[in-house]
Amino acid sequence: MTPPEVVDTLADEERMIVEMVRDFAANELEGIAREIDAEKRVPLDAIEKMRELGLFGLLIPEEFGGSEVRTIVSTRVIEELSKVCAAVAITVSVHNSVGAFPILLFGSDEQKKRFLPRLASEMTGAFCLSEADAGSDAASLKLRARRDGDAWVLDGTKMWVTNATQAGIFLVFARSDPDPSAGHRGITAFLVEKDAPGLSVSKLEDKMGLRASDTAELAFESVRVSDSHRLGAEGDGFKVAMSALDNGRIGVGAQALGIARAAFDEALRYAKERQQFGQPISRFEGIRLMLAQMDTEIQTAALLVYRAAAMKDAGLPYGPQASMAKLYASEAATRVTHAAVQIHGGYGYVKEYAVERYYRDARVTEIYEGTSQMQRIVIARSLLGKQKRATA
Ligand code: COS
């Protein structure tokens, strides 16, 4: 299998960061990954250690207390974590890419000074866009923000919030203009602190995979937010959300890539060990073709994910490339983990073998931060422009 080093060029100190994370994952996550999945437990101690290692400040400049690295490096960090525990990886990915990064992009100087050092060193971020009736059609969200003097009052519910129980700061998208004709221009973004009166976790989800990551529904009951906590201009919330998701999708692509690599490594090892008909199953053509296909898809996914990261690092527009990387890597991860279970036979269907967890963990990468269908729409629009809605 081609090592990632061949297709990207990291400086020595960048390579050391990736190696440090690889060691951390081997020493601190490997031994607990199966247990925290079974117990549906967020490993808060390990998360604190990652904070101490600077992994929560990966996209935050040093002047704001972060340990800013190039996106290609943060991408490799997410990939390394995902190879061992994809649930922990998504905590870090969401925090950095759609929690902290939008503040860097859209925050005022005062907001950057106020929130970024805390996000780099002491608190986790969360992103609250989806609602029960607003997923792919994010612009139809209903959580209401009503102006009241120099503050706003938020009422409504958010769903699928990653990091919901551990986050200290929530980036919340709300409808500030109730006029239906305002559409996506009626949405504004706010930074809400976890102890804001009226904010509560109303339901913790019981998920198929990523069970050691907390995903919840949040209730906002007359939550008062100062206008100084508004992120970006009034009505610009949809753009804040979409540009955050461009960045987040590179992270999801890296997560899918890491899961696929882990599943492949297990399948390759098992195929060489498992004896049937008097020989290792890796000698059978059927298994060899599966392994060849799996590795080819992983290498393709890696190229697309690293390319999207490199385009962002180069300051180029990268939204459609991030969508393509997420689309391909997530679908490849589903196929690769499916094949890894198949190669393990009955053993792949029991929790004693890690491929069972990889198979479950991979599935959501095709869904969250935009389904595969939405990624195809973003890519098609970049090629052909926006399609006019058909009239009856
Ligand atoms: N970055 C910045 N701005 C963007 C953008 C991006 N990537 N994509 C769109 N915008 C802007 C557009 O430029 C447009 O701005 P103007 O009002 O100035 O013209 C505005 O946002 C609306 O864009 P558009 O008309 O294309 O929006 P649509 O409602 O048609 O939706 C898609 C576009 C489908 C691409 C979007 O809704 C999407 O990505 N949906 C998936 C949402 C998602 O990922 N949900 C999961 C939630 S996270 S768990």
GROMACS .gro file of C-alpha atoms and ligand atoms in nm:
model
  441
    1MET     CA    1   0.000   0.000   0.000
    2THR     CA    2   0.140   0.345  -0.091
    3PRO     CA    3   0.225   0.540   0.224
    4PRO     CA    4   0.063   0.885   0.239
    5GLU     CA    5   0.408   1.046   0.247
    6VAL     CA    6   0.455   0.970  -0.123
    7VAL     CA    7   0.162   1.185  -0.232
    8ASP     CA    8   0.202   1.478   0.001
    9THR     CA    9   0.495   1.684   0.105
   10LEU     CA   10   0.509   1.755   0.474
   11ALA     CA   11   0.792   1.951   0.634
   12ASP     CA   12   0.980   1.766   0.909
   13GLU     CA   13   0.797   1.943   1.190
   14GLU     CA   14   0.463   1.873   1.020
   15ARG     CA   15   0.549   1.505   0.988
   16MET     CA   16   0.635   1.504   1.358
   17ILE     CA   17   0.285   1.630   1.441
   18VAL     CA   18   0.128   1.348   1.239
   19GLU     CA   19   0.359   1.093   1.405
   20MET     CA   20   0.279   1.234   1.749
   21VAL     CA   21  -0.092   1.188   1.678
   22ARG     CA   22  -0.030   0.835   1.547
   23ASP     CA   23   0.151   0.751   1.873
   24PHE     CA   24  -0.120   0.915   2.081
   25ALA     CA   25  -0.388   0.712   1.902
   26ALA     CA   26  -0.192   0.389   1.950
   27ASN     CA   27  -0.122   0.456   2.319
   28GLU     CA   28  -0.440   0.627   2.435
   29LEU     CA   29  -0.722   0.528   2.199
   30GLU     CA   30  -0.645   0.181   2.065
   31GLY     CA   31  -0.703   0.015   2.403
   32ILE     CA   32  -1.038   0.185   2.468
   33ALA     CA   33  -1.193   0.220   2.120
   34ARG     CA   34  -1.400  -0.097   2.140
   35GLU     CA   35  -1.509  -0.037   2.499
   36ILE     CA   36  -1.620   0.325   2.454
   37ASP     CA   37  -1.816   0.220   2.145
   38ALA     CA   38  -1.992  -0.053   2.343
   39GLU     CA   39  -2.058   0.176   2.640
   40LYS     CA   40  -2.157   0.476   2.423
   41ARG     CA   41  -1.911   0.680   2.631
   42VAL     CA   42  -1.735   1.002   2.529
   43PRO     CA   43  -1.371   0.956   2.642
   44LEU     CA   44  -1.335   1.292   2.814
   45ASP     CA   45  -0.988   1.215   2.957
   46ALA     CA   46  -0.849   1.134   2.612
   47ILE     CA   47  -1.015   1.449   2.476
   48GLU     CA   48  -0.840   1.659   2.744
   49LYS     CA   49  -0.508   1.502   2.647
   50MET     CA   50  -0.571   1.591   2.283
   51ARG     CA   51  -0.642   1.947   2.394
   52GLU     CA   52  -0.306   1.954   2.575
   53LEU     CA   53  -0.139   1.830   2.255
   54GLY     CA   54  -0.283   2.130   2.071
   55LEU     CA   55  -0.529   1.935   1.855
   56PHE     CA   56  -0.812   2.177   1.936
   57GLY     CA   57  -0.615   2.473   1.801
   58LEU     CA   58  -0.508   2.320   1.470
   59LEU     CA   59  -0.669   2.592   1.258
   60ILE     CA   60  -0.629   2.876   1.511
   61PRO     CA   61  -0.334   3.116   1.466
   62GLU     CA   62  -0.074   3.142   1.741
   63GLU     CA   63  -0.174   3.503   1.819
   64PHE     CA   64  -0.507   3.361   1.940
   65GLY     CA   65  -0.347   3.079   2.137
   66GLY     CA   66  -0.370   2.811   1.868
   67SER     CA   67  -0.116   2.582   1.705
   68GLU     CA   68  -0.214   2.663   1.345
   69VAL     CA   69  -0.101   2.411   1.086
   70ARG     CA   70  -0.170   2.377   0.714
   71THR     CA   71  -0.497   2.204   0.627
   72ILE     CA   72  -0.303   1.914   0.477
   73VAL     CA   73  -0.161   1.856   0.826
   74SER     CA   74  -0.493   1.884   1.012
   75THR     CA   75  -0.637   1.649   0.748
   76ARG     CA   76  -0.366   1.393   0.821
   77VAL     CA   77  -0.431   1.435   1.195
   78ILE     CA   78  -0.801   1.350   1.147
   79GLU     CA   79  -0.705   1.055   0.926
   80GLU     CA   80  -0.466   0.917   1.192
   81LEU     CA   81  -0.725   0.949   1.469
   82SER     CA   82  -0.990   0.788   1.246
   83LYS     CA   83  -0.770   0.487   1.182
   84VAL     CA   84  -0.806   0.404   1.550
   85CYS     CA   85  -1.124   0.575   1.675
   86ALA     CA   86  -1.344   0.760   1.427
   87ALA     CA   87  -1.572   0.883   1.708
   88VAL     CA   88  -1.293   1.080   1.871
   89ALA     CA   89  -1.178   1.200   1.529
   90ILE     CA   90  -1.514   1.361   1.451
   91THR     CA   91  -1.508   1.546   1.783
   92VAL     CA   92  -1.178   1.707   1.681
   93SER     CA   93  -1.281   1.758   1.319
   94VAL     CA   94  -1.612   1.930   1.398
   95HIS     CA   95  -1.450   2.147   1.665
   96ASN     CA   96  -1.177   2.271   1.431
   97SER     CA   97  -1.349   2.288   1.095
   98VAL     CA   98  -1.704   2.405   1.167
   99GLY     CA   99  -1.663   2.522   1.528
  100ALA     CA  100  -1.350   2.738   1.541
  101PHE     CA  101  -1.276   2.805   1.172
  102PRO     CA  102  -1.594   3.008   1.097
  103ILE     CA  103  -1.496   3.250   1.377
  104LEU     CA  104  -1.162   3.299   1.208
  105LEU     CA  105  -1.337   3.360   0.875
  106PHE     CA  106  -1.628   3.578   0.985
  107GLY     CA  107  -1.552   3.697   1.340
  108SER     CA  108  -1.475   4.056   1.436
  109ASP     CA  109  -1.137   4.123   1.604
  110GLU     CA  110  -1.317   4.138   1.935
  111GLN     CA  111  -1.488   3.800   1.874
  112LYS     CA  112  -1.162   3.637   1.768
  113LYS     CA  113  -0.987   3.761   2.083
  114ARG     CA  114  -1.277   3.654   2.298
  115PHE     CA  115  -1.356   3.306   2.162
  116LEU     CA  116  -1.054   3.162   1.979
  117PRO     CA  117  -0.813   3.135   2.276
  118ARG     CA  118  -1.083   2.954   2.473
  119LEU     CA  119  -1.156   2.720   2.181
  120ALA     CA  120  -0.783   2.650   2.143
  121SER     CA  121  -0.725   2.561   2.506
  122GLU     CA  122  -1.031   2.494   2.718
  123MET     CA  123  -1.359   2.439   2.539
  124THR     CA  124  -1.503   2.236   2.254
  125GLY     CA  125  -1.705   2.388   1.972
  126ALA     CA  126  -2.026   2.265   1.809
  127PHE     CA  127  -2.219   2.350   1.491
  128CYS     CA  128  -2.599   2.372   1.500
  129LEU     CA  129  -2.757   2.393   1.156
  130SER     CA  130  -2.990   2.095   1.097
  131GLU     CA  131  -3.342   2.073   1.235
  132ALA     CA  132  -3.612   1.805   1.225
  133ASP     CA  133  -3.743   1.943   0.893
  134ALA     CA  134  -3.425   2.110   0.763
  135GLY     CA  135  -3.139   1.878   0.667
  136SER     CA  136  -3.028   1.888   0.304
  137ASP     CA  137  -3.254   2.192   0.261
  138ALA     CA  138  -3.064   2.382   0.528
  139ALA     CA  139  -3.209   2.717   0.416
  140SER     CA  140  -3.555   2.610   0.536
  141LEU     CA  141  -3.449   2.613   0.904
  142LYS     CA  142  -3.702   2.756   1.151
  143LEU     CA  143  -3.524   2.821   1.483
  144ARG     CA  144  -3.632   3.179   1.543
  145ALA     CA  145  -3.412   3.474   1.644
  146ARG     CA  146  -3.614   3.776   1.754
  147ARG     CA  147  -3.443   4.111   1.810
  148ASP     CA  148  -3.489   4.257   2.161
  149GLY     CA  149  -3.291   4.577   2.219
  150ASP     CA  150  -2.920   4.499   2.196
  151ALA     CA  151  -2.985   4.126   2.219
  152TRP     CA  152  -3.160   3.843   2.033
  153VAL     CA  153  -3.398   3.582   2.173
  154LEU     CA  154  -3.366   3.232   2.026
  155ASP     CA  155  -3.650   2.979   2.024
  156GLY     CA  156  -3.659   2.638   1.856
  157THR     CA  157  -3.481   2.307   1.825
  158LYS     CA  158  -3.163   2.183   1.657
  159MET     CA  159  -3.083   1.824   1.563
  160TRP     CA  160  -2.778   1.607   1.499
  161VAL     CA  161  -2.548   1.834   1.697
  162THR     CA  162  -2.205   1.667   1.729
  163ASN     CA  163  -2.024   1.743   2.060
  164ALA     CA  164  -2.357   1.860   2.204
  165THR     CA  165  -2.301   1.746   2.564
  166GLN     CA  166  -1.937   1.853   2.592
  167ALA     CA  167  -1.930   2.177   2.393
  168GLY     CA  168  -1.872   2.514   2.557
  169ILE     CA  169  -1.968   2.720   2.256
  170PHE     CA  170  -2.235   2.654   1.994
  171LEU     CA  171  -2.246   2.812   1.649
  172VAL     CA  172  -2.620   2.841   1.594
  173PHE     CA  173  -2.802   2.932   1.273
  174ALA     CA  174  -3.136   3.101   1.325
  175ARG     CA  175  -3.412   3.266   1.125
  176SER     CA  176  -3.381   3.637   1.199
  177ASP     CA  177  -3.623   3.748   0.926
  178PRO     CA  178  -3.958   3.564   0.945
  179ASP     CA  179  -4.069   3.686   0.600
  180PRO     CA  180  -4.081   3.363   0.392
  181SER     CA  181  -3.959   3.553   0.085
  182ALA     CA  182  -3.631   3.624   0.270
  183GLY     CA  183  -3.532   3.254   0.226
  184HIS     CA  184  -3.165   3.189   0.299
  185ARG     CA  185  -3.107   3.566   0.336
  186GLY     CA  186  -3.322   3.559   0.649
  187ILE     CA  187  -3.070   3.345   0.839
  188THR     CA  188  -2.817   3.481   1.092
  189ALA     CA  189  -2.538   3.302   1.283
  190PHE     CA  190  -2.486   3.336   1.660
  191LEU     CA  191  -2.228   3.216   1.911
  192VAL     CA  192  -2.414   3.077   2.212
  193GLU     CA  193  -2.237   2.983   2.535
  194LYS     CA  194  -2.333   2.652   2.694
  195ASP     CA  195  -2.456   2.805   3.020
  196ALA     CA  196  -2.698   3.042   2.846
  197PRO     CA  197  -3.031   3.013   3.037
  198GLY     CA  198  -3.290   2.826   2.827
  199LEU     CA  199  -3.039   2.609   2.637
  200SER     CA  200  -3.063   2.236   2.708
  201VAL     CA  201  -2.990   1.895   2.559
  202SER     CA  202  -3.336   1.755   2.489
  203LYS     CA  203  -3.243   1.414   2.345
  204LEU     CA  204  -2.921   1.214   2.316
  205GLU     CA  205  -2.922   1.002   1.999
  206ASP     CA  206  -2.861   0.626   2.008
  207LYS     CA  207  -2.660   0.586   1.689
  208MET     CA  208  -2.559   0.296   1.465
  209GLY     CA  209  -2.193   0.399   1.467
  210LEU     CA  210  -1.962   0.664   1.613
  211ARG     CA  211  -2.119   0.568   1.943
  212ALA     CA  212  -1.843   0.729   2.147
  213SER     CA  213  -1.927   1.068   1.997
  214ASP     CA  214  -2.215   1.262   2.151
  215THR     CA  215  -2.488   1.361   1.906
  216ALA     CA  216  -2.794   1.531   2.045
  217GLU     CA  217  -3.100   1.744   1.992
  218LEU     CA  218  -3.081   2.088   2.154
  219ALA     CA  219  -3.374   2.292   2.280
  220PHE     CA  220  -3.361   2.673   2.282
  221GLU     CA  221  -3.626   2.829   2.504
  222SER     CA  222  -3.604   3.209   2.503
  223VAL     CA  223  -3.224   3.194   2.497
  224ARG     CA  224  -3.089   3.554   2.512
  225VAL     CA  225  -2.781   3.622   2.302
  226SER     CA  226  -2.611   3.959   2.293
  227ASP     CA  227  -2.581   4.118   1.949
  228SER     CA  228  -2.204   4.114   2.011
  229HIS     CA  229  -2.231   3.732   1.974
  230ARG     CA  230  -2.373   3.759   1.622
  231LEU     CA  231  -2.121   3.601   1.379
  232GLY     CA  232  -2.116   3.785   1.047
  233ALA     CA  233  -2.376   4.031   0.926
  234GLU     CA  234  -2.747   3.992   0.987
  235GLY     CA  235  -2.879   3.772   0.703
  236ASP     CA  236  -2.537   3.626   0.618
  237GLY     CA  237  -2.580   3.309   0.827
  238PHE     CA  238  -2.635   3.078   0.531
  239LYS     CA  239  -2.304   3.182   0.378
  240VAL     CA  240  -2.130   3.128   0.714
  241ALA     CA  241  -2.281   2.777   0.726
  242MET     CA  242  -2.197   2.685   0.367
  243SER     CA  243  -1.837   2.804   0.385
  244ALA     CA  244  -1.791   2.623   0.718
  245LEU     CA  245  -1.924   2.304   0.557
  246ASP     CA  246  -1.680   2.336   0.266
  247ASN     CA  247  -1.404   2.309   0.525
  248GLY     CA  248  -1.582   2.045   0.731
  249ARG     CA  249  -1.622   1.819   0.429
  250ILE     CA  250  -1.245   1.785   0.394
  251GLY     CA  251  -1.245   1.661   0.755
  252VAL     CA  252  -1.522   1.408   0.687
  253GLY     CA  253  -1.330   1.290   0.379
  254ALA     CA  254  -1.020   1.244   0.597
  255GLN     CA  255  -1.227   1.057   0.854
  256ALA     CA  256  -1.366   0.821   0.588
  257LEU     CA  257  -1.016   0.769   0.451
  258GLY     CA  258  -0.881   0.678   0.796
  259ILE     CA  259  -1.163   0.428   0.859
  260ALA     CA  260  -1.107   0.269   0.516
  261ARG     CA  261  -0.733   0.238   0.576
  262ALA     CA  262  -0.791   0.069   0.912
  263ALA     CA  263  -1.043  -0.176   0.764
  264PHE     CA  264  -0.808  -0.256   0.477
  265ASP     CA  265  -0.514  -0.323   0.712
  266GLU     CA  266  -0.728  -0.563   0.915
  267ALA     CA  267  -0.859  -0.739   0.604
  268LEU     CA  268  -0.510  -0.778   0.457
  269ARG     CA  269  -0.372  -0.919   0.781
  270TYR     CA  270  -0.665  -1.155   0.825
  271ALA     CA  271  -0.649  -1.276   0.464
  272LYS     CA  272  -0.285  -1.375   0.514
  273GLU     CA  273  -0.357  -1.556   0.842
  274ARG     CA  274  -0.688  -1.729   0.780
  275GLN     CA  275  -0.647  -2.081   0.648
  276GLN     CA  276  -0.916  -2.254   0.441
  277PHE     CA  277  -0.885  -2.544   0.201
  278GLY     CA  278  -0.532  -2.592   0.334
  279GLN     CA  279  -0.396  -2.247   0.253
  280PRO     CA  280  -0.426  -1.879   0.350
  281ILE     CA  281  -0.736  -1.727   0.190
  282SER     CA  282  -0.511  -1.453   0.043
  283ARG     CA  283  -0.403  -1.716  -0.213
  284PHE     CA  284  -0.754  -1.725  -0.361
  285GLU     CA  285  -0.821  -1.508  -0.662
  286GLY     CA  286  -1.157  -1.389  -0.525
  287ILE     CA  287  -0.990  -1.242  -0.215
  288ARG     CA  288  -0.692  -1.102  -0.409
  289LEU     CA  289  -0.922  -0.909  -0.644
  290MET     CA  290  -1.114  -0.767  -0.350
  291LEU     CA  291  -0.795  -0.647  -0.181
  292ALA     CA  292  -0.668  -0.492  -0.504
  293GLN     CA  293  -0.995  -0.304  -0.551
  294MET     CA  294  -1.000  -0.186  -0.189
  295ASP     CA  295  -0.647  -0.048  -0.201
  296THR     CA  296  -0.709   0.124  -0.535
  297GLU     CA  297  -1.015   0.300  -0.392
  298ILE     CA  298  -0.825   0.405  -0.080
  299GLN     CA  299  -0.541   0.553  -0.283
  300THR     CA  300  -0.790   0.741  -0.502
  301ALA     CA  301  -0.971   0.874  -0.196
  302ALA     CA  302  -0.639   0.989  -0.046
  303LEU     CA  303  -0.550   1.184  -0.360
  304LEU     CA  304  -0.886   1.361  -0.363
  305VAL     CA  305  -0.880   1.443   0.010
  306TYR     CA  306  -0.522   1.572   0.001
  307ARG     CA  307  -0.596   1.771  -0.315
  308ALA     CA  308  -0.890   1.949  -0.151
  309ALA     CA  309  -0.670   2.031   0.151
  310ALA     CA  310  -0.388   2.153  -0.073
  311MET     CA  311  -0.627   2.379  -0.266
  312LYS     CA  312  -0.749   2.534   0.057
  313ASP     CA  313  -0.389   2.583   0.171
  314ALA     CA  314  -0.310   2.751  -0.162
  315GLY     CA  315  -0.592   3.000  -0.103
  316LEU     CA  316  -0.790   2.870  -0.403
  317PRO     CA  317  -1.169   2.816  -0.409
  318TYR     CA  318  -1.208   2.457  -0.290
  319GLY     CA  319  -1.579   2.392  -0.217
  320PRO     CA  320  -1.652   2.153  -0.507
  321GLN     CA  321  -1.317   1.977  -0.450
  322ALA     CA  322  -1.407   1.928  -0.083
  323SER     CA  323  -1.745   1.787  -0.189
  324MET     CA  324  -1.576   1.551  -0.438
  325ALA     CA  325  -1.327   1.435  -0.174
  326LYS     CA  326  -1.602   1.369   0.081
  327LEU     CA  327  -1.828   1.204  -0.177
  328TYR     CA  328  -1.565   0.965  -0.303
  329ALA     CA  329  -1.391   0.891   0.027
  330SER     CA  330  -1.718   0.824   0.213
  331GLU     CA  331  -1.858   0.592  -0.055
  332ALA     CA  332  -1.520   0.419  -0.083
  333ALA     CA  333  -1.514   0.375   0.297
  334THR     CA  334  -1.856   0.209   0.285
  335ARG     CA  335  -1.740  -0.027   0.009
  336VAL     CA  336  -1.403  -0.100   0.170
  337THR     CA  337  -1.546  -0.170   0.517
  338HIS     CA  338  -1.818  -0.387   0.357
  339ALA     CA  339  -1.548  -0.589   0.179
  340ALA     CA  340  -1.339  -0.609   0.499
  341VAL     CA  341  -1.633  -0.764   0.684
  342GLN     CA  342  -1.686  -1.005   0.392
  343ILE     CA  343  -1.323  -1.115   0.397
  344HIS     CA  344  -1.354  -1.184   0.770
  345GLY     CA  345  -1.664  -1.399   0.710
  346GLY     CA  346  -1.855  -1.475   1.031
  347TYR     CA  347  -1.578  -1.318   1.238
  348GLY     CA  348  -1.648  -0.987   1.068
  349TYR     CA  349  -1.999  -0.989   1.205
  350VAL     CA  350  -1.902  -1.000   1.572
  351LYS     CA  351  -1.775  -0.717   1.789
  352GLU     CA  352  -1.453  -0.898   1.880
  353TYR     CA  353  -1.318  -0.794   1.540
  354ALA     CA  354  -1.273  -0.423   1.472
  355VAL     CA  355  -1.409  -0.438   1.115
  356GLU     CA  356  -1.761  -0.464   1.258
  357ARG     CA  357  -1.714  -0.118   1.416
  358TYR     CA  358  -1.547   0.029   1.107
  359TYR     CA  359  -1.843  -0.084   0.895
  360ARG     CA  360  -2.089   0.094   1.126
  361ASP     CA  361  -1.870   0.403   1.168
  362ALA     CA  362  -1.817   0.450   0.794
  363ARG     CA  363  -2.186   0.470   0.708
  364VAL     CA  364  -2.257   0.818   0.841
  365THR     CA  365  -1.975   0.975   0.641
  366GLU     CA  366  -2.207   0.947   0.339
  367ILE     CA  367  -2.474   1.136   0.530
  368TYR     CA  368  -2.353   1.408   0.765
  369GLU     CA  369  -2.217   1.746   0.657
  370GLY     CA  370  -2.423   1.688   0.343
  371THR     CA  371  -2.540   1.361   0.189
  372SER     CA  372  -2.368   1.212  -0.116
  373GLN     CA  373  -2.658   1.344  -0.323
  374MET     CA  374  -2.594   1.701  -0.197
  375GLN     CA  375  -2.222   1.669  -0.274
  376ARG     CA  376  -2.311   1.567  -0.631
  377ILE     CA  377  -2.533   1.874  -0.656
  378VAL     CA  378  -2.249   2.102  -0.541
  379ILE     CA  379  -2.013   1.939  -0.795
  380ALA     CA  380  -2.267   1.956  -1.079
  381ARG     CA  381  -2.336   2.323  -1.007
  382SER     CA  382  -1.965   2.399  -1.025
  383LEU     CA  383  -1.962   2.241  -1.373
  384LEU     CA  384  -2.294   2.360  -1.510
  385GLY     CA  385  -2.425   2.640  -1.290
  386LYS     CA  386  -2.739   2.630  -1.081
  387GLN     CA  387  -3.028   2.448  -1.242
  388LYS     CA  388  -3.347   2.652  -1.271
  389ARG     CA  389  -3.635   2.500  -1.080
  390ALA     CA  390  -3.889   2.337  -1.317
  391THR     CA  391  -4.228   2.507  -1.319
  392ALA     CA  392  -4.550   2.306  -1.328
  393COS     N1  393  -1.975   2.921   0.042
  393COS     C1  394  -2.025   3.046   0.058
  393COS     N2  395  -2.147   3.082   0.014
  393COS     C2  396  -2.222   2.987  -0.047
  393COS     C3  397  -2.175   2.856  -0.066
  393COS     C4  398  -2.048   2.824  -0.019
  393COS     N3  399  -1.997   2.702  -0.034
  393COS     N4  400  -2.271   2.784  -0.129
  393COS     C5  401  -2.373   2.868  -0.150
  393COS     N5  402  -2.343   2.990  -0.100
  393COS     C6  403  -2.425   3.111  -0.107
  393COS     C7  404  -2.463   3.143  -0.251
  393COS     O1  405  -2.363   3.220  -0.312
  393COS     C8  406  -2.590   3.218  -0.234
  393COS     O2  407  -2.561   3.352  -0.199
  393COS     P1  408  -2.645   3.479  -0.256
  393COS     O3  409  -2.767   3.487  -0.173
  393COS     O4  410  -2.557   3.597  -0.235
  393COS     O5  411  -2.674   3.451  -0.400
  393COS     C9  412  -2.652   3.153  -0.113
  393COS     O6  413  -2.548   3.088  -0.041
  393COS    C10  414  -2.756   3.048  -0.146
  393COS     O7  415  -2.700   2.955  -0.233
  393COS     P2  416  -2.789   2.856  -0.319
  393COS     O8  417  -2.897   2.933  -0.386
  393COS     O9  418  -2.697   2.778  -0.405
  393COS    O10  419  -2.852   2.767  -0.204
  393COS     P3  420  -2.950   2.643  -0.212
  393COS    O11  421  -3.056   2.661  -0.112
  393COS    O12  422  -2.989   2.616  -0.354
  393COS    O13  423  -2.861   2.521  -0.154
  393COS    C11  424  -2.697   2.351  -0.139
  393COS    C12  425  -2.739   2.488  -0.195
  393COS    C13  426  -2.788   2.237  -0.181
  393COS    C14  427  -2.560   2.327  -0.194
  393COS    C15  428  -2.694   2.362   0.015
  393COS    O14  429  -2.823   2.376   0.066
  393COS    C16  430  -2.629   2.244   0.082
  393COS    O15  431  -2.506   2.228   0.080
  393COS     N6  432  -2.713   2.160   0.145
  393COS    C17  433  -2.662   2.056   0.229
  393COS    C18  434  -2.664   2.105   0.370
  393COS    C19  435  -2.593   2.012   0.460
  393COS    O16  436  -2.476   1.982   0.442
  393COS     N7  437  -2.669   1.964   0.562
  393COS    C20  438  -2.610   1.884   0.663
  393COS    C21  439  -2.597   1.970   0.784
  393COS     S1  440  -2.452   1.958   0.867
  393COS     S2  441  -2.474   1.796   0.975
   0.00000   0.00000   0.00000
